[in-house]
Amino acid sequence: MNLLVKVLVMIGSSASIGFGVWHFFVPKAWKWYSYIDANAAELIAAVRAINAFFSLSLVLFGIVNILLIYGDRSNRYSIIVMLAATCILWLMRVAFQLIYPQGSLYPGLQFGMSSAFVVITLCYLISLLSILFQKIPV
């Protein structure tokens, strides 16, 4: 694996892990449940479960990408599959940010989020394309 791919995957994965860990604390920090009727216990449980699943998924995708890129037992196919899945997820996040922007509560936050999502997506996308188009010794 070339150095550029390793560096880009490490940057993208570190950011993914960071967003995942941070997102565990988002509901409390942003008082999500204050917007939901206290009698809607099932809705509160659903939001809590979705956020936990999402947060853990970001952390796990980041860790798995790092393990595959830096591991000596991974193969090209497994790396491509994992990077492709990660690219699709982050491309979807960028699309949602463009269509339904979040972070408009504080000036600049929306654009900071958009920029971060694009940078993370590019880290993974450039890595994927680099692996797909590299010459493989026979």
mmCIF file of C-alpha atoms in Angstrom:
data_model
loop_
_atom_site.group_PDB
_atom_site.id
_atom_site.type_symbol
_atom_site.label_atom_id
_atom_site.label_comp_id
_atom_site.label_asym_id
_atom_site.label_seq_id
_atom_site.Cartn_x
_atom_site.Cartn_y
_atom_site.Cartn_z
ATOM 1 C CA MET A 1 0.000 0.000 0.000
ATOM 2 C CA ASN A 2 1.485 3.354 -0.929
ATOM 3 C CA LEU A 3 2.148 6.052 1.642
ATOM 4 C CA LEU A 4 -0.455 8.492 0.260
ATOM 5 C CA VAL A 5 -3.233 5.918 0.691
ATOM 6 C CA LYS A 6 -2.101 5.114 4.220
ATOM 7 C CA VAL A 7 -1.995 8.781 5.212
ATOM 8 C CA LEU A 8 -5.359 9.612 3.632
ATOM 9 C CA VAL A 9 -7.072 6.590 5.194
ATOM 10 C CA MET A 10 -5.566 7.474 8.574
ATOM 11 C CA ILE A 11 -6.868 11.065 8.285
ATOM 12 C CA GLY A 12 -10.335 10.001 7.114
ATOM 13 C CA SER A 13 -10.561 7.205 9.668
ATOM 14 C CA SER A 14 -9.363 9.367 12.551
ATOM 15 C CA ALA A 15 -11.998 11.945 11.639
ATOM 16 C CA SER A 16 -14.670 9.213 11.338
ATOM 17 C CA ILE A 17 -13.726 7.823 14.741
ATOM 18 C CA GLY A 18 -13.714 11.341 16.189
ATOM 19 C CA PHE A 19 -17.158 12.113 14.791
ATOM 20 C CA GLY A 20 -18.403 8.746 16.080
ATOM 21 C CA VAL A 21 -17.120 9.287 19.612
ATOM 22 C CA TRP A 22 -18.355 12.882 19.625
ATOM 23 C CA HIS A 23 -21.781 11.791 18.413
ATOM 24 C CA PHE A 24 -22.283 9.607 21.504
ATOM 25 C CA PHE A 25 -22.447 12.889 23.464
ATOM 26 C CA VAL A 26 -24.461 14.958 20.966
ATOM 27 C CA PRO A 27 -27.956 14.177 22.317
ATOM 28 C CA LYS A 28 -27.081 15.479 25.772
ATOM 29 C CA ALA A 29 -24.910 18.377 24.564
ATOM 30 C CA TRP A 30 -27.558 19.626 22.139
ATOM 31 C CA LYS A 31 -30.509 18.685 24.394
ATOM 32 C CA TRP A 32 -32.144 16.514 21.732
ATOM 33 C CA TYR A 33 -34.706 15.046 24.083
ATOM 34 C CA SER A 34 -36.026 18.452 25.143
ATOM 35 C CA TYR A 35 -37.599 18.683 21.664
ATOM 36 C CA ILE A 36 -39.480 15.403 22.145
ATOM 37 C CA ASP A 37 -42.599 15.046 24.275
ATOM 38 C CA ALA A 38 -41.634 13.284 27.499
ATOM 39 C CA ASN A 39 -44.606 10.929 27.009
ATOM 40 C CA ALA A 40 -43.101 9.658 23.739
ATOM 41 C CA ALA A 41 -40.906 7.093 25.469
ATOM 42 C CA GLU A 42 -40.684 4.859 22.404
ATOM 43 C CA LEU A 43 -39.557 7.762 20.239
ATOM 44 C CA ILE A 44 -36.898 8.720 22.767
ATOM 45 C CA ALA A 45 -35.706 5.096 22.875
ATOM 46 C CA ALA A 46 -35.644 4.956 19.072
ATOM 47 C CA VAL A 47 -33.607 8.162 18.749
ATOM 48 C CA ARG A 48 -31.212 6.895 21.432
ATOM 49 C CA ALA A 49 -30.810 3.539 19.641
ATOM 50 C CA ILE A 50 -30.307 5.118 16.209
ATOM 51 C CA ASN A 51 -27.711 7.526 17.555
ATOM 52 C CA ALA A 52 -25.826 4.739 19.366
ATOM 53 C CA PHE A 53 -25.872 2.573 16.232
ATOM 54 C CA PHE A 54 -24.730 5.491 14.051
ATOM 55 C CA SER A 55 -21.976 6.529 16.464
ATOM 56 C CA LEU A 56 -20.663 3.002 16.862
ATOM 57 C CA SER A 57 -20.794 2.464 13.083
ATOM 58 C CA LEU A 58 -18.589 5.513 12.466
ATOM 59 C CA VAL A 59 -16.090 4.306 15.059
ATOM 60 C CA LEU A 60 -16.050 0.753 13.685
ATOM 61 C CA PHE A 61 -15.757 1.828 10.028
ATOM 62 C CA GLY A 62 -12.802 4.025 10.976
ATOM 63 C CA ILE A 63 -11.083 1.270 12.951
ATOM 64 C CA VAL A 64 -11.672 -1.404 10.287
ATOM 65 C CA ASN A 65 -10.300 0.844 7.534
ATOM 66 C CA ILE A 66 -7.149 1.494 9.577
ATOM 67 C CA LEU A 67 -6.722 -2.205 10.356
ATOM 68 C CA LEU A 68 -7.135 -3.180 6.708
ATOM 69 C CA ILE A 69 -4.760 -0.522 5.341
ATOM 70 C CA TYR A 70 -2.043 -1.078 7.942
ATOM 71 C CA GLY A 71 -2.565 -4.817 8.471
ATOM 72 C CA ASP A 72 -0.309 -7.377 6.870
ATOM 73 C CA ARG A 73 -3.111 -9.936 6.398
ATOM 74 C CA SER A 74 -5.572 -7.839 4.396
ATOM 75 C CA ASN A 75 -5.919 -8.188 0.655
ATOM 76 C CA ARG A 76 -6.693 -5.713 -2.111
ATOM 77 C CA TYR A 77 -10.275 -6.957 -2.530
ATOM 78 C CA SER A 78 -11.211 -6.519 1.151
ATOM 79 C CA ILE A 79 -9.674 -3.052 1.208
ATOM 80 C CA ILE A 80 -11.564 -2.014 -1.934
ATOM 81 C CA VAL A 81 -14.879 -3.334 -0.579
ATOM 82 C CA MET A 82 -14.474 -1.566 2.752
ATOM 83 C CA LEU A 83 -13.313 1.711 1.207
ATOM 84 C CA ALA A 84 -16.164 1.597 -1.329
ATOM 85 C CA ALA A 85 -18.736 1.126 1.437
ATOM 86 C CA THR A 86 -17.163 3.937 3.458
ATOM 87 C CA CYS A 87 -17.114 6.229 0.397
ATOM 88 C CA ILE A 88 -20.804 5.583 -0.241
ATOM 89 C CA LEU A 89 -21.671 6.406 3.373
ATOM 90 C CA TRP A 90 -19.674 9.640 3.382
ATOM 91 C CA LEU A 91 -20.941 10.666 -0.065
ATOM 92 C CA MET A 92 -24.463 10.240 1.315
ATOM 93 C CA ARG A 93 -23.550 12.404 4.308
ATOM 94 C CA VAL A 94 -22.234 15.138 2.016
ATOM 95 C CA ALA A 95 -25.403 14.928 -0.106
ATOM 96 C CA PHE A 96 -27.619 15.242 2.977
ATOM 97 C CA GLN A 97 -25.582 18.198 4.190
ATOM 98 C CA LEU A 98 -26.063 19.931 0.847
ATOM 99 C CA ILE A 99 -29.784 19.105 0.539
ATOM 100 C CA TYR A 100 -30.786 19.386 4.214
ATOM 101 C CA PRO A 101 -28.033 21.462 5.850
ATOM 102 C CA GLN A 102 -27.378 21.012 9.537
ATOM 103 C CA GLY A 103 -25.500 23.352 11.806
ATOM 104 C CA SER A 104 -27.312 26.553 10.866
ATOM 105 C CA LEU A 105 -27.894 27.327 14.544
ATOM 106 C CA TYR A 106 -24.414 28.868 14.833
ATOM 107 C CA PRO A 107 -22.827 31.008 12.085
ATOM 108 C CA GLY A 108 -20.156 29.092 10.215
ATOM 109 C CA LEU A 109 -20.969 25.713 11.732
ATOM 110 C CA GLN A 110 -22.940 24.586 8.687
ATOM 111 C CA PHE A 111 -20.010 25.377 6.386
ATOM 112 C CA GLY A 112 -17.491 23.870 8.780
ATOM 113 C CA MET A 113 -19.498 20.651 8.861
ATOM 114 C CA SER A 114 -19.824 20.636 5.076
ATOM 115 C CA SER A 115 -16.085 21.174 4.671
ATOM 116 C CA ALA A 116 -15.220 18.420 7.130
ATOM 117 C CA PHE A 117 -17.571 15.964 5.430
ATOM 118 C CA VAL A 118 -16.104 16.768 2.005
ATOM 119 C CA VAL A 119 -12.516 16.397 3.256
ATOM 120 C CA ILE A 120 -13.267 13.036 4.869
ATOM 121 C CA THR A 121 -15.042 11.854 1.724
ATOM 122 C CA LEU A 122 -12.101 12.938 -0.444
ATOM 123 C CA CYS A 123 -9.621 11.128 1.808
ATOM 124 C CA TYR A 124 -11.490 7.874 1.317
ATOM 125 C CA LEU A 125 -12.364 8.458 -2.355
ATOM 126 C CA ILE A 126 -8.809 9.325 -3.401
ATOM 127 C CA SER A 127 -7.557 6.257 -1.513
ATOM 128 C CA LEU A 128 -10.111 4.015 -3.199
ATOM 129 C CA LEU A 129 -9.348 5.352 -6.672
ATOM 130 C CA SER A 130 -5.626 5.074 -6.061
ATOM 131 C CA ILE A 131 -5.975 1.399 -5.109
ATOM 132 C CA LEU A 132 -8.355 0.670 -7.992
ATOM 133 C CA PHE A 133 -6.027 2.155 -10.618
ATOM 134 C CA GLN A 134 -2.637 1.080 -9.262
ATOM 135 C CA LYS A 135 -0.599 -1.383 -11.267
ATOM 136 C CA ILE A 136 -0.642 -4.786 -9.593
ATOM 137 C CA PRO A 137 2.490 -6.894 -10.053
ATOM 138 C CA VAL A 138 1.715 -10.291 -11.580
#
